[in-house]
Amino acid sequence: MDALFRRLSFYADLGESELASLNALPHRVETYESGEEIVSRGEDPGEAFVVSSGWAARYISLEDGRSQILNFMLPGDVYDLQVFVTNGADHSVIALNKVAVLEIKRRDILSLFTEGGRTGAAFWWCTLQEEAILREHIVRNGRRSARERVAHILLELHRRAVIAGEGAGETFHMPVSQAMLADALGLSFVHINRVLREFEKTGVIERAKAHITIVDRKRLVEMCDFQEDYLHLDDNPRRLGFNF
Amino acid sequence: MDALFRRLSFYADLGESELASLNALPHRVETYESGEEIVSRGEDPGEAFVVSSGWAARYISLEDGRSQILNFMLPGDVYDLQVFVTNGADHSVIALNKVAVLEIKRRDILSLFTEGGRTGAAFWWCTLQEEAILREHIVRNGRRSARERVAHILLELHRRAVIAGEGAGETFHMPVSQAMLADALGLSFVHINRVLREFEKTGVIERAKAHITIVDRKRLVEMCDFQEDYLHLDDNPRRLGFNF
DNA sequence: CGTTAATTTGATCGAAATCAATCAGTGTGG
DNA sequence: CCACACTGATTGATTTCGATCAAATTAACG
């Protein structure tokens, strides 16, 4: 639960008791290799998940081979929380590198909510953030140019990597192939490549293997008007805890 | 609560007791004229909403005037349910025609959940469906051509209108300007117009004022490979009620 | 090391954007 | 009741961004 605790600590002050109640949550750890499916479309997982380490992606594929990544999941991300009212995933989740996932049974999730404590609220909080990221994803893909999209997602992923405890300063490890990026941004991988190379050539970013360094953040930010408030990182912390 | 009850009845058998507990829910009715903002970005509504009549749209605008519609809201749709952990909307909601909305205080929503009854589960169910529609929206806008997008959204909106109790047979009232459609699908309104005219000219649809008639459903469906299961209309009804 | 997956670059094409006007409907105020 | 303004729909002409096709180069890896 460390990744999750670390994550939640970005939103509000959590103490020993919250850490304890997280650790007390019954769960099973499962690991997946890069490329493995963690959840497949159609199956009923019956569990909620917390990414403990590694990156994953939720995606939907069309019959003809086209596919669209809905979002990326980094350590500390929670998903399928609503599992207690669903019985079949309408999308799949794939591991982007070696991933460790905590799986929590629906009954345990549910008891967390009915309790009404801060820990339950903290989980909610995560799904809210995820939804906000999804909405931003729609705007990005719907109303931004290719260059803006790439700039924007690089800034988002960097920020999220830092929050997840990965990445030192402006450098972070991004285990996402250009084809994957293309599937996330609704572009062709050829074009993704051109944009990335351009960013590199103009000294905005640097790349080495799967590592990205943001060299000229200012330029990158104004290129896509990145407003990171959609990540809800500095909202009023009163929100952690159900408030009436 | 009629619109909501009607909606929920599509998912599962609801009896007098559920209807009663819905009607017992304290709420305030508010009406808005076409074009009015129901929720504005940044404000903290403090309530959850149920659309009672009329259509609305959630949207986000960029500084430079571009804007993106996240989804449309029809009678029976529920939104901002997660209000009990949020304190500021990151997007706005606008009325597309005359809209009546039921507003429910966060404390009342919350008590519905902690109760653990079928009614609370029913609300959840609505948000799940909304999220599924959002995901489909991402795929549609990210990986489909303009013609596919228009065909797909027409089929979706028709289906949803029928569920909402509007629309007779293949005809339905769609109070959405071409510019709005464009903002939903990430296209220019000029191009939306061309696609609609083409559909009309080839006898796939008919249009009169804000009324759309699907003339050749078969062609429309195969044009965009419309799989309506993402609307989760015929899932196992056991889901209504928290299941362990 | 040989084979496959991922990246890179060039050349060409095309779908949809943009620019520009016109037209239809709907108020609405004088 | 009519001129005027305004919003939404329509159509044409032109441009552009990104897709597609094709090939080479460079990792990655069993």
Coordinates of N, CA and C in Angstrom, one line a residue, chain A residues 49-190:
Chain A
F49 N -8.3 -2.5 -8.0 CA -6.9 -2.6 -8.2 C -6.2 -1.3 -7.7
V50 N -5.0 -1.5 -7.2 CA -4.1 -0.4 -6.9 C -2.8 -0.7 -7.6
V51 N -2.3 0.2 -8.4 CA -1.0 -0.1 -9.1 C 0.1 0.2 -8.0
S52 N 0.9 -0.8 -7.8 CA 1.9 -0.7 -6.8 C 3.3 -0.3 -7.4
S53 N 3.6 -0.9 -8.5 CA 4.8 -0.4 -9.2 C 4.6 -0.7 -10.7
G54 N 5.3 0.1 -11.6 CA 5.2 -0.1 -13.0 C 4.0 0.7 -13.6
W55 N 4.0 0.7 -14.9 CA 2.9 1.5 -15.6 C 2.0 0.6 -16.4
A56 N 0.7 1.0 -16.4 CA -0.2 0.2 -17.2 C -1.1 1.2 -18.0
A57 N -1.9 0.6 -18.9 CA -2.8 1.5 -19.7 C -4.1 0.8 -19.9
R58 N -5.2 1.6 -19.8 CA -6.5 1.1 -20.1 C -6.8 1.4 -21.5
Y59 N -7.3 0.5 -22.3 CA -7.6 0.8 -23.7 C -8.8 0.0 -24.2
I60 N -9.3 0.5 -25.3 CA -10.4 -0.1 -26.0 C -9.9 -0.3 -27.4
S61 N -10.2 -1.5 -28.0 CA -9.8 -1.7 -29.4 C -11.0 -1.9 -30.3
L62 N -11.0 -1.3 -31.5 CA -12.0 -1.5 -32.4 C -11.7 -2.8 -33.2
E63 N -12.8 -3.4 -33.8 CA -12.6 -4.6 -34.5 C -11.5 -4.6 -35.6
D64 N -11.4 -3.5 -36.2 CA -10.5 -3.4 -37.4 C -9.0 -3.2 -37.0
G65 N -8.7 -3.3 -35.7 CA -7.3 -3.1 -35.3 C -7.0 -1.8 -34.7
R66 N -7.8 -0.8 -35.0 CA -7.5 0.5 -34.4 C -7.7 0.4 -32.9
S67 N -6.9 1.1 -32.1 CA -7.2 1.0 -30.7 C -6.9 2.4 -30.1
Q68 N -7.5 2.6 -28.9 CA -7.4 3.9 -28.3 C -7.1 3.7 -26.8
I69 N -6.0 4.3 -26.4 CA -5.7 4.3 -24.9 C -6.5 5.3 -24.2
L70 N -7.2 4.9 -23.2 CA -8.1 5.8 -22.4 C -7.2 6.6 -21.4
N71 N -6.4 5.9 -20.7 CA -5.4 6.6 -19.8 C -4.3 5.7 -19.4
F72 N -3.3 6.3 -18.8 CA -2.2 5.6 -18.3 C -2.3 5.5 -16.8
M73 N -1.8 4.4 -16.3 CA -1.9 4.2 -14.8 C -0.5 4.0 -14.2
L74 N -0.3 4.9 -13.3 CA 1.1 4.9 -12.6 C 0.9 4.4 -11.2
P75 N 2.1 4.1 -10.6 CA 2.0 3.6 -9.2 C 1.2 4.6 -8.3
G76 N 0.3 4.0 -7.5 CA -0.6 4.8 -6.7 C -1.9 5.0 -7.3
D77 N -2.1 4.7 -8.6 CA -3.4 4.9 -9.2 C -4.3 3.7 -8.8
V78 N -5.5 4.1 -8.6 CA -6.6 3.1 -8.2 C -7.5 2.9 -9.3
Y79 N -8.0 1.7 -9.6 CA -9.0 1.7 -10.6 C -10.0 0.5 -10.4
D80 N -11.1 0.6 -11.1 CA -12.2 -0.4 -11.0 C -12.8 -0.4 -9.6
L81 N -12.8 0.8 -9.0 CA -13.3 0.9 -7.6 C -14.8 0.6 -7.6
Q82 N -15.5 1.0 -8.7 CA -16.9 0.9 -8.8 C -17.3 -0.6 -9.0
V83 N -16.4 -1.5 -8.8 CA -16.6 -2.8 -9.2 C -17.8 -3.4 -8.5
F84 N -18.2 -2.8 -7.3 CA -19.3 -3.4 -6.6 C -20.7 -3.2 -7.3
V85 N -20.7 -2.5 -8.3 CA -21.9 -2.5 -9.1 C -21.7 -2.9 -10.6
T86 N -20.6 -3.4 -10.9 CA -20.3 -3.8 -12.3 C -20.1 -5.3 -12.3
N87 N -20.4 -5.9 -13.5 CA -20.0 -7.3 -13.6 C -19.3 -7.6 -14.9
G88 N -18.8 -6.6 -15.6 CA -18.0 -7.0 -16.8 C -17.3 -5.7 -17.3
A89 N -16.0 -5.9 -17.4 CA -15.2 -4.7 -17.9 C -15.5 -4.4 -19.3
D90 N -15.7 -3.2 -19.7 CA -15.9 -2.8 -21.1 C -14.6 -2.4 -21.8
H91 N -13.5 -2.6 -21.1 CA -12.2 -2.3 -21.7 C -11.2 -3.1 -21.1
S92 N -10.0 -3.1 -21.6 CA -8.9 -3.9 -21.1 C -7.8 -3.1 -20.5
V93 N -7.0 -3.7 -19.7 CA -5.9 -3.0 -19.1 C -4.6 -3.8 -19.4
I94 N -3.6 -3.2 -19.9 CA -2.4 -3.8 -20.3 C -1.2 -3.3 -19.5
A95 N -0.2 -4.1 -19.2 CA 1.0 -3.7 -18.5 C 2.0 -3.2 -19.5
L96 N 2.5 -2.0 -19.2 CA 3.5 -1.4 -20.1 C 4.9 -1.8 -19.8
N97 N 5.2 -2.1 -18.6 CA 6.4 -2.7 -18.2 C 6.1 -3.7 -17.1
K98 N 7.1 -4.1 -16.3 CA 6.7 -5.1 -15.2 C 5.9 -4.3 -14.2
V99 N 4.7 -4.9 -13.9 CA 3.8 -4.2 -13.1 C 3.4 -5.0 -11.9
A100 N 3.3 -4.4 -10.7 CA 2.8 -5.1 -9.5 C 1.5 -4.4 -9.1
V101 N 0.5 -5.2 -8.9 CA -0.9 -4.7 -8.7 C -1.4 -5.3 -7.4
L102 N -2.1 -4.5 -6.6 CA -2.8 -5.0 -5.4 C -4.2 -5.2 -5.8
E103 N -4.7 -6.4 -5.5 CA -6.1 -6.6 -5.9 C -6.9 -6.8 -4.6
I104 N -8.0 -6.0 -4.6 CA -8.8 -5.9 -3.3 C -10.2 -6.4 -3.7
K105 N -10.8 -7.3 -2.9 CA -12.1 -7.9 -3.2 C -13.2 -6.8 -3.0
R106 N -14.2 -6.9 -3.7 CA -15.3 -5.9 -3.7 C -15.9 -5.8 -2.3
R107 N -16.0 -6.9 -1.6 CA -16.6 -6.7 -0.3 C -15.7 -5.9 0.6
D108 N -14.4 -5.9 0.5 CA -13.5 -5.2 1.3 C -13.6 -3.7 1.0
I109 N -13.7 -3.4 -0.3 CA -13.8 -2.0 -0.8 C -15.1 -1.4 -0.2
L110 N -16.1 -2.2 -0.3 CA -17.4 -1.7 0.2 C -17.4 -1.4 1.6
S111 N -16.8 -2.3 2.4 CA -16.9 -2.0 3.9 C -16.1 -0.7 4.2
L112 N -15.1 -0.5 3.4 CA -14.3 0.8 3.6 C -15.3 2.0 3.4
F113 N -16.2 1.9 2.5 CA -17.1 3.1 2.3 C -18.1 3.2 3.3
T114 N -18.7 2.1 3.7 CA -19.8 2.1 4.6 C -19.3 2.6 6.0
E115 N -18.1 2.3 6.3 CA -17.4 2.8 7.5 C -17.5 4.3 7.5
G116 N -17.2 4.9 6.4 CA -17.3 6.4 6.3 C -16.0 7.1 6.8
G117 N -14.9 6.4 7.0 CA -13.7 7.0 7.5 C -12.9 7.8 6.4
R118 N -11.8 8.3 6.8 CA -11.0 9.1 5.8 C -10.4 8.2 4.7
T119 N -10.2 6.9 5.1 CA -9.5 6.0 4.1 C -10.5 5.8 2.9
G120 N -11.7 5.6 3.2 CA -12.7 5.4 2.1 C -12.8 6.7 1.3
A121 N -12.8 7.8 1.9 CA -12.8 9.1 1.2 C -11.6 9.2 0.3
A122 N -10.5 8.8 0.8 CA -9.2 8.9 0.1 C -9.3 8.1 -1.2
F123 N -10.0 6.9 -1.2 CA -10.1 6.2 -2.4 C -11.0 6.9 -3.4
W124 N -12.1 7.5 -2.9 CA -12.9 8.3 -3.7 C -12.2 9.3 -4.4
W125 N -11.4 10.0 -3.6 CA -10.6 11.1 -4.1 C -9.8 10.6 -5.4
C126 N -9.2 9.5 -5.3 CA -8.5 8.9 -6.4 C -9.3 8.8 -7.7
T127 N -10.5 8.3 -7.5 CA -11.3 8.1 -8.7 C -11.7 9.5 -9.3
L128 N -11.9 10.4 -8.4 CA -12.3 11.8 -8.9 C -11.1 12.3 -9.8
Q129 N -9.9 12.1 -9.3 CA -8.8 12.6 -10.0 C -8.7 11.9 -11.4
E130 N -8.9 10.6 -11.3 CA -8.9 9.9 -12.6 C -9.9 10.4 -13.6
E131 N -11.1 10.7 -13.1 CA -12.1 11.2 -14.0 C -11.7 12.6 -14.6
A132 N -11.1 13.4 -13.7 CA -10.6 14.7 -14.2 C -9.6 14.5 -15.3
I133 N -8.7 13.6 -15.1 CA -7.7 13.3 -16.1 C -8.3 12.8 -17.4
L134 N -9.3 12.0 -17.3 CA -10.0 11.5 -18.5 C -10.7 12.7 -19.2
R135 N -11.3 13.6 -18.5 CA -11.9 14.7 -19.1 C -10.9 15.6 -19.9
E136 N -9.8 15.8 -19.2 CA -8.7 16.6 -19.9 C -8.2 15.9 -21.1
H137 N -8.2 14.5 -21.1 CA -7.8 13.7 -22.2 C -8.7 14.0 -23.4
I138 N -10.0 14.1 -23.1 CA -11.0 14.3 -24.2 C -10.7 15.7 -24.8
V139 N -10.5 16.7 -24.0 CA -10.3 18.0 -24.5 C -9.0 18.1 -25.3
R140 N -8.0 17.5 -24.8 CA -6.7 17.4 -25.5 C -6.8 16.8 -26.8
N141 N -7.4 15.6 -26.9 CA -7.5 14.9 -28.2 C -8.6 15.6 -29.1
G142 N -9.5 16.3 -28.5 CA -10.6 16.8 -29.4 C -10.3 18.2 -29.9
R143 N -9.5 19.0 -29.2 CA -9.4 20.4 -29.6 C -8.0 20.9 -29.6
R144 N -7.0 20.0 -29.6 CA -5.6 20.5 -29.7 C -4.9 19.9 -30.9
S145 N -3.9 20.6 -31.3 CA -3.1 20.1 -32.5 C -2.2 19.0 -32.0
A146 N -1.5 18.3 -32.9 CA -0.6 17.2 -32.6 C 0.5 17.7 -31.7
R147 N 1.1 18.8 -32.0 CA 2.2 19.3 -31.2 C 1.7 19.7 -29.8
E148 N 0.6 20.3 -29.7 CA 0.0 20.6 -28.4 C -0.3 19.3 -27.6
R149 N -0.8 18.4 -28.2 CA -1.2 17.1 -27.5 C 0.1 16.5 -26.9
V150 N 1.1 16.4 -27.7 CA 2.3 15.7 -27.3 C 2.9 16.5 -26.1
A151 N 3.0 17.8 -26.3 CA 3.6 18.7 -25.2 C 2.8 18.5 -23.9
H152 N 1.5 18.5 -24.1 CA 0.6 18.4 -22.9 C 0.7 17.1 -22.2
I153 N 0.8 16.0 -23.0 CA 0.8 14.7 -22.3 C 2.2 14.5 -21.6
L154 N 3.2 15.0 -22.3 CA 4.6 14.9 -21.6 C 4.6 15.6 -20.3
L155 N 4.0 16.8 -20.2 CA 3.9 17.5 -19.0 C 3.1 16.7 -17.9
E156 N 2.0 16.2 -18.4 CA 1.1 15.5 -17.5 C 1.8 14.2 -16.9
L157 N 2.4 13.5 -17.8 CA 3.1 12.2 -17.4 C 4.3 12.5 -16.5
H158 N 5.0 13.6 -16.8 CA 6.1 13.9 -15.9 C 5.6 14.3 -14.5
R159 N 4.6 15.1 -14.5 CA 4.0 15.5 -13.2 C 3.5 14.2 -12.4
R160 N 2.8 13.4 -13.1 CA 2.3 12.2 -12.4 C 3.4 11.2 -12.0
A161 N 4.5 11.2 -12.8 CA 5.6 10.3 -12.5 C 6.3 10.8 -11.2
V162 N 6.4 12.2 -11.1 CA 7.0 12.8 -9.9 C 6.2 12.4 -8.7
I163 N 4.8 12.6 -8.8 CA 3.9 12.3 -7.7 C 4.1 10.9 -7.3
A164 N 4.3 10.0 -8.3 CA 4.3 8.6 -8.0 C 5.7 8.2 -7.4
G165 N 6.6 9.2 -7.3 CA 7.9 8.9 -6.7 C 8.9 8.5 -7.6
E166 N 8.5 8.5 -8.9 CA 9.5 8.2 -9.9 C 10.1 9.6 -10.5
G167 N 11.1 9.5 -11.2 CA 11.6 10.8 -11.8 C 12.3 11.7 -10.8
A168 N 13.5 12.1 -11.3 CA 14.3 13.0 -10.5 C 14.3 14.4 -11.2
G169 N 13.8 15.4 -10.6 CA 13.8 16.7 -11.3 C 13.0 16.7 -12.5
E170 N 13.6 17.1 -13.6 CA 12.9 17.2 -14.9 C 13.0 15.9 -15.7
T171 N 13.7 14.9 -15.2 CA 13.8 13.6 -16.0 C 12.9 12.6 -15.4
F172 N 12.3 11.8 -16.3 CA 11.5 10.7 -15.8 C 11.5 9.5 -16.8
H173 N 11.2 8.4 -16.2 CA 11.2 7.2 -17.0 C 9.8 7.0 -17.6
M174 N 9.7 6.9 -18.9 CA 8.4 6.8 -19.6 C 8.3 5.6 -20.4
P175 N 7.8 4.5 -19.9 CA 7.9 3.2 -20.6 C 6.7 3.1 -21.6
V176 N 6.7 4.0 -22.5 CA 5.6 4.1 -23.4 C 6.1 4.2 -24.8
S177 N 5.9 3.2 -25.6 CA 6.4 3.3 -27.0 C 5.7 4.4 -27.8
Q178 N 6.3 4.8 -28.9 CA 5.7 5.9 -29.7 C 4.3 5.5 -30.2
A179 N 4.2 4.2 -30.5 CA 2.9 3.7 -31.0 C 1.9 3.8 -29.9
M180 N 2.3 3.5 -28.7 CA 1.3 3.6 -27.6 C 0.9 5.1 -27.4
L181 N 1.9 6.0 -27.5 CA 1.5 7.4 -27.4 C 0.5 7.8 -28.4
A182 N 0.8 7.3 -29.6 CA -0.1 7.6 -30.8 C -1.5 7.1 -30.5
D183 N -1.6 5.9 -29.9 CA -2.9 5.4 -29.6 C -3.6 6.1 -28.4
A184 N -2.8 6.8 -27.6 CA -3.4 7.6 -26.6 C -3.9 8.9 -27.2
L185 N -3.1 9.5 -28.1 CA -3.4 10.8 -28.5 C -4.2 10.8 -29.8
G186 N -4.5 9.7 -30.3 CA -5.3 9.7 -31.6 C -4.6 10.1 -32.8
L187 N -3.3 9.8 -32.8 CA -2.4 10.2 -34.0 C -1.7 9.0 -34.5
S188 N -1.0 9.2 -35.6 CA -0.2 8.0 -36.1 C 1.1 8.0 -35.5
F189 N 1.7 6.8 -35.3 CA 3.0 6.8 -34.7 C 4.1 7.5 -35.5
V190 N 3.9 7.6 -36.8 CA 4.9 8.3 -37.6 C 4.9 9.8 -37.2

